[in-house]
mmCIF file of C-alpha atoms and ligand atoms in Angstrom:
data_model
loop_
_atom_site.group_PDB
_atom_site.id
_atom_site.type_symbol
_atom_site.label_atom_id
_atom_site.label_comp_id
_atom_site.label_asym_id
_atom_site.label_seq_id
_atom_site.Cartn_x
_atom_site.Cartn_y
_atom_site.Cartn_z
ATOM 1 C CA MET E 1 0.000 0.000 0.000
ATOM 2 C CA THR E 2 1.285 3.431 -0.932
ATOM 3 C CA ILE E 3 -0.153 6.965 -1.098
ATOM 4 C CA ARG E 4 -1.798 8.716 -4.012
ATOM 5 C CA ILE E 5 -2.414 12.427 -4.445
ATOM 6 C CA MET E 6 -6.185 12.941 -4.707
ATOM 7 C CA GLY E 7 -6.265 16.738 -4.764
ATOM 8 C CA THR E 8 -3.974 19.766 -4.751
ATOM 9 C CA GLY E 9 -4.351 23.438 -3.906
ATOM 10 C CA SER E 10 -2.255 26.534 -3.469
ATOM 11 C CA TYR E 11 -2.453 30.073 -2.189
ATOM 12 C CA LEU E 12 -0.259 33.031 -3.111
ATOM 13 C CA PRO E 13 -0.581 36.413 -1.369
ATOM 14 C CA GLU E 14 -2.296 39.090 -3.449
ATOM 15 C CA ASN E 15 0.588 41.510 -3.021
ATOM 16 C CA ILE E 16 3.042 41.106 -5.927
ATOM 17 C CA VAL E 17 6.507 42.660 -5.620
ATOM 18 C CA THR E 18 8.532 42.877 -8.845
ATOM 19 C CA ASN E 19 12.298 43.178 -9.166
ATOM 20 C CA ASP E 20 11.761 46.792 -10.213
ATOM 21 C CA ASP E 21 9.807 47.388 -6.984
ATOM 22 C CA LEU E 22 12.820 46.067 -5.046
ATOM 23 C CA ALA E 23 15.203 48.234 -7.085
ATOM 24 C CA ARG E 24 13.306 51.269 -5.775
ATOM 25 C CA ILE E 25 14.166 50.404 -2.141
ATOM 26 C CA MET E 26 17.637 48.832 -2.452
ATOM 27 C CA ASP E 27 20.708 48.767 -4.665
ATOM 28 C CA THR E 28 19.663 46.036 -7.099
ATOM 29 C CA SER E 29 18.148 45.665 -10.556
ATOM 30 C CA ASP E 30 15.797 43.446 -12.526
ATOM 31 C CA GLU E 31 18.772 42.598 -14.762
ATOM 32 C CA TRP E 32 20.941 41.374 -11.818
ATOM 33 C CA ILE E 33 18.201 39.305 -10.180
ATOM 34 C CA ALA E 34 16.650 37.838 -13.346
ATOM 35 C CA SER E 35 19.950 36.945 -15.016
ATOM 36 C CA ARG E 36 21.341 35.156 -11.945
ATOM 37 C CA THR E 37 18.175 33.497 -10.663
ATOM 38 C CA GLY E 38 15.316 33.623 -13.213
ATOM 39 C CA ILE E 39 13.175 35.400 -10.607
ATOM 40 C CA ARG E 40 11.178 38.430 -11.784
ATOM 41 C CA ALA E 41 8.577 38.813 -9.025
ATOM 42 C CA ARG E 42 7.382 37.260 -5.770
ATOM 43 C CA HIS E 43 4.201 37.370 -3.687
ATOM 44 C CA LEU E 44 4.768 38.830 -0.215
ATOM 45 C CA VAL E 45 2.180 38.847 2.553
ATOM 46 C CA LYS E 46 0.573 41.984 3.870
ATOM 47 C CA GLU E 47 -2.043 40.483 6.178
ATOM 48 C CA GLU E 48 -1.985 36.752 5.447
ATOM 49 C CA THR E 49 -0.430 34.331 7.920
ATOM 50 C CA THR E 50 1.276 31.014 7.237
ATOM 51 C CA ALA E 51 -1.710 29.173 8.749
ATOM 52 C CA GLN E 52 -4.308 31.127 6.757
ATOM 53 C CA MET E 53 -2.487 30.543 3.475
ATOM 54 C CA SER E 54 -2.122 26.850 4.366
ATOM 55 C CA ALA E 55 -5.818 26.520 5.137
ATOM 56 C CA GLU E 56 -6.814 28.206 1.856
ATOM 57 C CA ALA E 57 -4.589 25.835 -0.115
ATOM 58 C CA ALA E 58 -5.926 22.892 1.913
ATOM 59 C CA LYS E 59 -9.594 23.740 1.225
ATOM 60 C CA LYS E 60 -8.934 23.595 -2.532
ATOM 61 C CA ALA E 61 -7.088 20.270 -2.208
ATOM 62 C CA LEU E 62 -9.901 18.784 -0.090
ATOM 63 C CA ASP E 63 -12.542 19.978 -2.586
ATOM 64 C CA GLU E 64 -10.721 18.355 -5.465
ATOM 65 C CA ALA E 65 -10.253 15.139 -3.493
ATOM 66 C CA GLY E 66 -13.978 15.130 -2.692
ATOM 67 C CA MET E 67 -13.138 14.880 0.990
ATOM 68 C CA LYS E 68 -14.262 16.751 4.073
ATOM 69 C CA ALA E 69 -11.971 18.037 6.798
ATOM 70 C CA GLU E 70 -13.573 15.479 9.144
ATOM 71 C CA ASP E 71 -12.213 12.692 6.919
ATOM 72 C CA LEU E 72 -8.607 13.645 7.651
ATOM 73 C CA ASP E 73 -6.576 11.470 10.036
ATOM 74 C CA LEU E 74 -3.375 13.450 9.724
ATOM 75 C CA ILE E 75 -2.201 16.996 8.907
ATOM 76 C CA ILE E 76 1.509 17.663 8.412
ATOM 77 C CA VAL E 77 2.852 21.086 7.518
ATOM 78 C CA GLY E 78 6.397 21.525 6.244
ATOM 79 C CA THR E 79 7.442 25.021 7.289
ATOM 80 C CA LEU E 80 10.276 26.987 8.847
ATOM 81 C CA SER E 81 8.189 30.135 9.200
ATOM 82 C CA GLY E 82 5.106 29.216 11.196
ATOM 83 C CA ASP E 83 3.190 32.043 12.819
ATOM 84 C CA TYR E 84 4.112 30.843 16.301
ATOM 85 C CA VAL E 85 6.799 28.658 17.805
ATOM 86 C CA THR E 86 3.822 26.890 19.300
ATOM 87 C CA PRO E 87 1.051 26.063 18.484
ATOM 88 C CA SER E 88 2.263 24.477 15.278
ATOM 89 C CA THR E 89 0.939 25.670 11.918
ATOM 90 C CA ALA E 90 -0.623 22.220 11.463
ATOM 91 C CA CYS E 91 -2.616 22.627 14.695
ATOM 92 C CA GLU E 92 -3.761 26.071 13.546
ATOM 93 C CA VAL E 93 -4.840 24.587 10.206
ATOM 94 C CA GLN E 94 -6.662 21.760 11.979
ATOM 95 C CA ALA E 95 -8.640 24.350 13.955
ATOM 96 C CA ILE E 96 -9.416 26.553 10.903
ATOM 97 C CA LEU E 97 -10.618 23.561 8.877
ATOM 98 C CA GLY E 98 -12.424 21.875 11.774
ATOM 99 C CA ALA E 99 -10.523 18.645 11.140
ATOM 100 C CA GLU E 100 -11.214 17.431 14.656
ATOM 101 C CA LYS E 101 -10.132 13.835 14.115
ATOM 102 C CA ALA E 102 -6.749 14.698 12.612
ATOM 103 C CA VAL E 103 -3.416 14.453 14.366
ATOM 104 C CA ALA E 104 -1.455 17.577 13.444
ATOM 105 C CA PHE E 105 2.197 18.580 13.579
ATOM 106 C CA ASP E 106 4.866 20.531 11.664
ATOM 107 C CA ILE E 107 8.117 19.385 10.117
ATOM 108 C CA ASN E 108 11.047 21.764 9.704
ATOM 109 C CA ALA E 109 13.193 20.529 6.852
ATOM 110 C CA ALA E 110 13.365 23.934 5.130
ATOM 111 C CA CYS E 111 13.057 23.663 1.338
ATOM 112 C CA SER E 112 12.672 19.868 1.627
ATOM 113 C CA GLY E 113 9.810 20.347 4.103
ATOM 114 C CA PHE E 114 6.920 19.358 1.853
ATOM 115 C CA MET E 115 8.778 16.282 0.631
ATOM 116 C CA PHE E 116 9.719 15.191 4.168
ATOM 117 C CA ALA E 117 6.082 15.728 5.206
ATOM 118 C CA MET E 118 4.910 13.637 2.251
ATOM 119 C CA ASN E 119 7.271 10.801 3.162
ATOM 120 C CA THR E 120 6.108 10.935 6.783
ATOM 121 C CA ALA E 121 2.482 10.698 5.621
ATOM 122 C CA TYR E 122 3.520 7.745 3.465
ATOM 123 C CA ALA E 123 5.100 6.001 6.477
ATOM 124 C CA TYR E 124 1.923 6.388 8.567
ATOM 125 C CA ILE E 125 -0.378 5.302 5.750
ATOM 126 C CA HIS E 126 1.825 2.455 4.505
ATOM 127 C CA SER E 127 1.968 1.026 8.021
ATOM 128 C CA GLY E 128 -1.831 1.143 8.260
ATOM 129 C CA ILE E 129 -1.998 3.657 11.109
ATOM 130 C CA TYR E 130 -3.850 6.293 9.055
ATOM 131 C CA GLN E 131 -5.765 6.428 5.756
ATOM 132 C CA ASN E 132 -6.195 10.078 4.742
ATOM 133 C CA ALA E 133 -3.629 12.848 5.132
ATOM 134 C CA LEU E 134 -3.281 16.513 4.289
ATOM 135 C CA VAL E 135 0.302 17.479 3.449
ATOM 136 C CA ILE E 136 1.206 21.160 3.196
ATOM 137 C CA GLY E 137 4.298 23.222 2.425
ATOM 138 C CA ALA E 138 3.890 26.851 3.487
ATOM 139 C CA GLU E 139 6.100 29.818 4.252
ATOM 140 C CA THR E 140 6.036 33.469 5.218
ATOM 141 C CA LEU E 141 9.715 33.988 4.461
ATOM 142 C CA SER E 142 9.386 37.758 4.109
ATOM 143 C CA LYS E 143 9.381 38.030 7.901
ATOM 144 C CA LEU E 144 12.667 36.108 8.157
ATOM 145 C CA MET E 145 14.558 38.211 5.613
ATOM 146 C CA ASP E 146 17.228 40.756 6.370
ATOM 147 C CA TRP E 147 15.862 43.494 4.104
ATOM 148 C CA ASN E 148 19.281 45.185 4.249
ATOM 149 C CA ASP E 149 20.922 42.129 2.674
ATOM 150 C CA ARG E 150 20.266 42.355 -1.060
ATOM 151 C CA SER E 151 22.020 39.031 -1.663
ATOM 152 C CA THR E 152 19.262 37.068 0.134
ATOM 153 C CA CYS E 153 16.055 39.126 0.394
ATOM 154 C CA VAL E 154 15.531 39.307 -3.379
ATOM 155 C CA LEU E 155 15.413 35.508 -3.673
ATOM 156 C CA PHE E 156 12.489 34.491 -1.499
ATOM 157 C CA GLY E 157 8.687 34.712 -1.498
ATOM 158 C CA ASP E 158 5.602 33.713 0.499
ATOM 159 C CA GLY E 159 2.828 31.189 -0.208
ATOM 160 C CA ALA E 160 1.389 27.746 0.478
ATOM 161 C CA GLY E 161 0.692 24.531 -1.405
ATOM 162 C CA ALA E 162 -1.257 21.481 -0.261
ATOM 163 C CA ALA E 163 -1.945 17.916 -1.318
ATOM 164 C CA VAL E 164 -4.516 15.476 0.016
ATOM 165 C CA VAL E 165 -3.160 11.933 -0.072
ATOM 166 C CA ARG E 166 -4.775 8.638 0.735
ATOM 167 C CA ALA E 167 -3.964 4.955 0.823
ATOM 168 C CA ASP E 168 -3.929 3.436 -2.662
ATOM 169 C CA LYS E 169 -2.206 0.688 -4.618
ATOM 170 C CA THR E 170 -0.399 3.157 -6.909
ATOM 171 C CA GLY E 171 1.065 6.618 -6.360
ATOM 172 C CA LEU E 172 4.348 7.179 -4.565
ATOM 173 C CA ILE E 173 6.797 4.657 -6.031
ATOM 174 C CA HIS E 174 10.168 5.451 -4.440
ATOM 175 C CA PHE E 175 11.560 8.057 -2.112
ATOM 176 C CA THR E 176 14.973 9.111 -0.940
ATOM 177 C CA GLN E 177 15.862 11.748 1.635
ATOM 178 C CA GLY E 178 18.944 12.883 3.467
ATOM 179 C CA ALA E 179 20.488 15.471 5.756
ATOM 180 C CA ASP E 180 23.953 16.880 6.481
ATOM 181 C CA GLY E 181 23.851 18.959 9.638
ATOM 182 C CA SER E 182 27.614 19.555 9.517
ATOM 183 C CA LYS E 183 26.990 22.087 6.699
ATOM 184 C CA GLY E 184 23.978 23.692 8.371
ATOM 185 C CA MET E 185 25.508 27.147 8.696
ATOM 186 C CA VAL E 186 25.761 27.748 4.933
ATOM 187 C CA LEU E 187 22.054 28.652 5.032
ATOM 188 C CA SER E 188 20.771 29.628 8.443
ATOM 189 C CA CYS E 189 18.363 31.793 10.412
ATOM 190 C CA ARG E 190 19.123 32.251 14.090
ATOM 191 C CA GLY E 191 16.037 32.455 16.274
ATOM 192 C CA ARG E 192 15.020 34.385 19.327
ATOM 193 C CA MET E 193 17.214 36.149 21.816
ATOM 194 C CA ASN E 194 17.863 34.487 25.155
ATOM 195 C CA ASN E 195 16.474 37.126 27.492
ATOM 196 C CA ASN E 196 16.972 35.118 30.679
ATOM 197 C CA PRO E 197 18.214 37.793 33.138
ATOM 198 C CA LEU E 198 20.512 35.199 34.767
ATOM 199 C CA VAL E 199 22.423 34.657 31.526
ATOM 200 C CA LYS E 200 24.992 37.224 30.440
ATOM 201 C CA ASN E 201 26.010 36.076 26.952
ATOM 202 C CA PHE E 202 22.830 36.905 25.114
ATOM 203 C CA VAL E 203 22.619 35.334 21.666
ATOM 204 C CA LYS E 204 21.653 37.972 19.129
ATOM 205 C CA PRO E 205 18.696 37.024 16.947
ATOM 206 C CA ASP E 206 19.309 37.049 13.260
ATOM 207 C CA TYR E 207 17.635 36.807 9.860
ATOM 208 C CA VAL E 208 18.328 34.467 6.959
ATOM 209 C CA SER E 209 21.970 34.420 5.924
ATOM 210 C CA MET E 210 23.474 32.330 3.173
ATOM 211 C CA ASP E 211 26.691 31.401 1.470
ATOM 212 C CA GLY E 212 25.065 31.367 -1.983
ATOM 213 C CA GLN E 213 27.934 29.690 -3.795
ATOM 214 C CA GLU E 214 28.190 26.815 -1.279
ATOM 215 C CA VAL E 215 24.433 26.250 -1.505
ATOM 216 C CA TYR E 216 24.679 26.298 -5.298
ATOM 217 C CA LYS E 217 27.472 23.670 -5.305
ATOM 218 C CA PHE E 218 25.514 21.468 -2.883
ATOM 219 C CA ALA E 219 22.363 21.680 -4.998
ATOM 220 C CA VAL E 220 23.901 20.918 -8.393
ATOM 221 C CA SER E 221 25.619 17.770 -7.099
ATOM 222 C CA THR E 222 23.071 16.397 -4.604
ATOM 223 C CA VAL E 223 19.873 16.912 -6.588
ATOM 224 C CA PRO E 224 20.833 14.955 -9.738
ATOM 225 C CA ALA E 225 22.374 12.205 -7.597
ATOM 226 C CA SER E 226 19.220 11.787 -5.503
ATOM 227 C CA ILE E 227 16.998 11.822 -8.605
ATOM 228 C CA GLN E 228 19.186 9.180 -10.249
ATOM 229 C CA LYS E 229 18.947 7.099 -7.051
ATOM 230 C CA VAL E 230 15.128 7.066 -6.973
ATOM 231 C CA LEU E 231 14.929 6.376 -10.697
ATOM 232 C CA GLU E 232 17.273 3.407 -10.339
ATOM 233 C CA GLU E 233 15.316 2.092 -7.356
ATOM 234 C CA ALA E 234 12.105 2.414 -9.358
ATOM 235 C CA ASP E 235 13.758 0.796 -12.399
ATOM 236 C CA LEU E 236 12.841 3.837 -14.504
ATOM 237 C CA GLU E 237 14.781 5.977 -16.986
ATOM 238 C CA VAL E 238 14.840 9.759 -17.290
ATOM 239 C CA THR E 239 12.843 9.318 -20.515
ATOM 240 C CA ASP E 240 10.001 7.617 -18.576
ATOM 241 C CA ILE E 241 9.408 10.800 -16.563
ATOM 242 C CA LYS E 242 6.904 13.358 -17.823
ATOM 243 C CA TYR E 243 7.933 16.181 -15.504
ATOM 244 C CA PHE E 244 10.636 16.898 -12.948
ATOM 245 C CA LEU E 245 9.133 19.181 -10.305
ATOM 246 C CA LEU E 246 12.125 20.679 -8.541
ATOM 247 C CA HIS E 247 12.321 23.037 -5.616
ATOM 248 C CA GLN E 248 12.256 26.511 -7.165
ATOM 249 C CA ALA E 249 15.449 28.141 -5.891
ATOM 250 C CA ASN E 250 17.230 29.274 -9.010
ATOM 251 C CA ILE E 251 16.826 28.655 -12.757
ATOM 252 C CA ARG E 252 20.568 28.004 -13.094
ATOM 253 C CA ILE E 253 20.316 25.136 -10.583
ATOM 254 C CA ILE E 254 17.386 23.669 -12.530
ATOM 255 C CA GLN E 255 19.264 24.015 -15.849
ATOM 256 C CA SER E 256 22.312 22.323 -14.357
ATOM 257 C CA VAL E 257 20.209 19.418 -13.016
ATOM 258 C CA ALA E 258 18.542 19.014 -16.425
ATOM 259 C CA LYS E 259 21.948 18.955 -18.113
ATOM 260 C CA ARG E 260 23.376 16.374 -15.714
ATOM 261 C CA LEU E 261 20.334 14.157 -16.184
ATOM 262 C CA LYS E 262 20.500 14.708 -19.972
ATOM 263 C CA ALA E 263 16.840 15.726 -19.842
ATOM 264 C CA ASP E 264 15.109 18.386 -21.902
ATOM 265 C CA MET E 265 14.439 21.653 -20.043
ATOM 266 C CA ASN E 266 10.780 21.529 -21.146
ATOM 267 C CA LYS E 267 10.364 18.651 -18.666
ATOM 268 C CA PHE E 268 11.163 21.106 -15.844
ATOM 269 C CA PRO E 269 8.195 23.436 -15.359
ATOM 270 C CA THR E 270 8.857 26.437 -13.141
ATOM 271 C CA THR E 271 7.095 28.975 -10.967
ATOM 272 C CA LEU E 272 10.163 30.865 -9.821
ATOM 273 C CA GLU E 273 9.649 33.702 -12.343
ATOM 274 C CA HIS E 274 6.565 34.881 -10.443
ATOM 275 C CA CYS E 275 7.057 33.222 -7.028
ATOM 276 C CA GLY E 276 10.756 33.298 -6.165
ATOM 277 C CA ASN E 277 11.904 30.673 -3.682
ATOM 278 C CA ILE E 278 9.076 29.715 -1.271
ATOM 279 C CA SER E 279 11.124 27.043 0.512
ATOM 280 C CA ALA E 280 8.729 24.251 1.609
ATOM 281 C CA GLY E 281 5.947 25.865 -0.443
ATOM 282 C CA SER E 282 7.788 25.610 -3.772
ATOM 283 C CA VAL E 283 7.145 22.006 -4.780
ATOM 284 C CA PRO E 284 3.428 21.794 -3.859
ATOM 285 C CA ILE E 285 2.666 25.182 -5.474
ATOM 286 C CA LEU E 286 4.440 24.047 -8.651
ATOM 287 C CA LEU E 287 2.599 20.707 -8.570
ATOM 288 C CA ASP E 288 -0.729 22.517 -8.200
ATOM 289 C CA GLU E 289 0.041 24.916 -11.077
ATOM 290 C CA VAL E 290 1.105 22.093 -13.394
ATOM 291 C CA HIS E 291 -1.970 20.054 -12.479
ATOM 292 C CA LYS E 292 -4.410 22.986 -12.788
ATOM 293 C CA LYS E 293 -3.007 23.818 -16.232
ATOM 294 C CA GLY E 294 -4.133 20.307 -17.281
ATOM 295 C CA MET E 295 -0.566 19.119 -17.902
ATOM 296 C CA LEU E 296 -0.965 15.827 -15.972
ATOM 297 C CA GLN E 297 -2.815 12.651 -16.945
ATOM 298 C CA ARG E 298 -3.434 9.756 -14.569
ATOM 299 C CA GLY E 299 -0.580 7.286 -15.040
ATOM 300 C CA ASP E 300 2.075 9.934 -15.807
ATOM 301 C CA LYS E 301 5.356 9.428 -13.945
ATOM 302 C CA LEU E 302 6.680 12.422 -12.064
ATOM 303 C CA VAL E 303 9.788 13.211 -10.083
ATOM 304 C CA MET E 304 9.608 15.748 -7.263
ATOM 305 C CA ALA E 305 12.745 16.995 -5.492
ATOM 306 C CA GLY E 306 13.435 19.347 -2.608
ATOM 307 C CA PHE E 307 16.769 20.648 -1.297
ATOM 308 C CA GLY E 308 17.964 23.360 0.999
ATOM 309 C CA ALA E 309 18.763 24.408 4.533
ATOM 310 C CA GLY E 310 19.761 21.807 7.086
ATOM 311 C CA LEU E 311 21.246 20.825 4.757
ATOM 312 C CA THR E 312 18.450 18.541 3.596
ATOM 313 C CA TRP E 313 17.429 16.915 0.334
ATOM 314 C CA SER E 314 14.802 14.577 -0.990
ATOM 315 C CA ALA E 315 13.499 13.112 -4.221
ATOM 316 C CA ALA E 316 10.435 11.050 -5.016
ATOM 317 C CA VAL E 317 9.214 9.269 -8.103
ATOM 318 C CA MET E 318 5.489 8.843 -8.337
ATOM 319 C CA GLU E 319 2.686 7.881 -10.634
ATOM 320 C CA TRP E 320 0.088 10.637 -10.942
HETATM 321 N N1 COA G 401 21.671 43.049 -6.690
HETATM 322 C C1 COA G 401 22.797 43.531 -7.190
HETATM 323 N N2 COA G 401 24.017 43.057 -6.827
HETATM 324 C C2 COA G 401 24.036 42.073 -5.916
HETATM 325 C C3 COA G 401 22.874 41.539 -5.349
HETATM 326 C C4 COA G 401 21.631 42.062 -5.765
HETATM 327 N N3 COA G 401 20.466 41.606 -5.302
HETATM 328 N N4 COA G 401 23.213 40.571 -4.470
HETATM 329 C C5 COA G 401 24.561 40.491 -4.481
HETATM 330 N N5 COA G 401 25.051 41.405 -5.347
HETATM 331 C C6 COA G 401 26.450 41.666 -5.685
HETATM 332 C C7 COA G 401 27.395 41.253 -4.585
HETATM 333 O O1 COA G 401 27.503 42.281 -3.630
HETATM 334 C C8 COA G 401 28.684 41.034 -5.355
HETATM 335 O O2 COA G 401 29.263 42.293 -5.598
HETATM 336 P P1 COA G 401 30.858 42.476 -5.523
HETATM 337 O O3 COA G 401 31.398 41.542 -6.585
HETATM 338 O O4 COA G 401 31.031 43.922 -5.815
HETATM 339 O O5 COA G 401 31.231 42.051 -4.149
HETATM 340 C C9 COA G 401 28.206 40.495 -6.698
HETATM 341 O O6 COA G 401 26.813 40.843 -6.798
HETATM 342 C C10 COA G 401 28.366 39.015 -6.837
HETATM 343 O O7 COA G 401 27.871 38.391 -5.668
HETATM 344 P P2 COA G 401 27.905 36.851 -5.506
HETATM 345 O O8 COA G 401 27.302 36.468 -4.209
HETATM 346 O O9 COA G 401 29.299 36.338 -5.825
HETATM 347 O O10 COA G 401 26.950 36.401 -6.697
HETATM 348 P P3 COA G 401 26.721 34.991 -7.308
HETATM 349 O O11 COA G 401 27.123 35.038 -8.729
HETATM 350 O O12 COA G 401 27.256 33.882 -6.444
HETATM 351 O O13 COA G 401 25.146 34.888 -7.256
HETATM 352 C C11 COA G 401 23.384 33.884 -5.982
HETATM 353 C C12 COA G 401 24.476 34.912 -6.002
HETATM 354 C C13 COA G 401 22.698 33.938 -4.638
HETATM 355 C C14 COA G 401 22.368 34.241 -7.071
HETATM 356 C C15 COA G 401 23.993 32.482 -6.272
HETATM 357 O O14 COA G 401 25.088 32.243 -5.429
HETATM 358 C C16 COA G 401 23.002 31.397 -6.081
HETATM 359 O O15 COA G 401 22.051 31.286 -6.825
HETATM 360 N N6 COA G 401 23.194 30.525 -5.069
HETATM 361 C C17 COA G 401 22.221 29.534 -4.707
HETATM 362 C C18 COA G 401 21.338 30.142 -3.676
HETATM 363 C C19 COA G 401 20.062 29.417 -3.463
HETATM 364 O O16 COA G 401 19.427 28.999 -4.404
HETATM 365 N N7 COA G 401 19.674 29.271 -2.199
HETATM 366 C C20 COA G 401 18.465 28.668 -1.791
HETATM 367 C C21 COA G 401 18.610 27.193 -1.852
HETATM 368 S S1 COA G 401 17.241 26.454 -1.090
#
């Protein structure tokens, strides 16, 4: 028994910020950002919260799956930017949806968050503990950015994507995931200050900081290797795959992965032009866009891959 995606949904904040908008408030340009990353705009929240965006995406996924919130046994949200440290975003979503029966918790695996959440749902469902799960990737990264650091703040965006999965004979075929905590500091975001009056060496809070070139090197080697691993395990070739749905960090990373896999770039749909990098939200938002454009037929083979802070990575091959 595996899991099959029965419905998808996504939510992007209404507020669109273009590269030219950013160039009005910092020393950057559309030319610099677009030529190095492929990003031209991103959606940034004004009022929306991570939980609200997640719930909106979830409602669409439930509708498509023909399921009610009460049918859900499990809600997992991949996020590193929940509205609170606690309660979790998943618990907030459970309350908004009224999914009273569902167990709910978050997973922080950064840009691999949705994929790690999906694999966790698979483990519960495969073992027979649960039947129906809601898996979400959602971020409000704009609140974690150092808006004085032009090398990071131009890259990221906000939004949420969701998938309803349930036990089925076909669906997720193979999965690989990994982590390397020893390289964690190449992409980090230090949390709250220790304001315990008994402690003298206060840790200063911080925003997202990144060694872009190290992250780039990690991505262009790890992502093709993990995709090749799942394809081998599934006894499939690159040519058997209709689409490769990669985490949307940078068009140059996606082009490099395509080249290493000897796959045509038109098998790599993207959202990064209008979304930027939404960390855990990237893959499910892309999946929803591809699906809603009518690009998927039941039986198509897909690869999904996430990679990012932790460092973490993951790849899955599935039948739609
Ligand atoms: N606008 C204009 N100039 C900028 C800029 C911006 N937004 N950000 C940085 N620069 C400048 C730098 O200050 C530097 O100037 P200098 O040469 O005068 O010092 C110059 O551009 C080059 O900076 P550098 O960091 O070497 O650029 P790069 O070619 O490595 O590109 C990234 C930077 C971030 C686009 C690239 O490293 C990358 O894509 N890395 C992967 C990051 C990623 O995807 N992370 C998320 C993974 S989940």
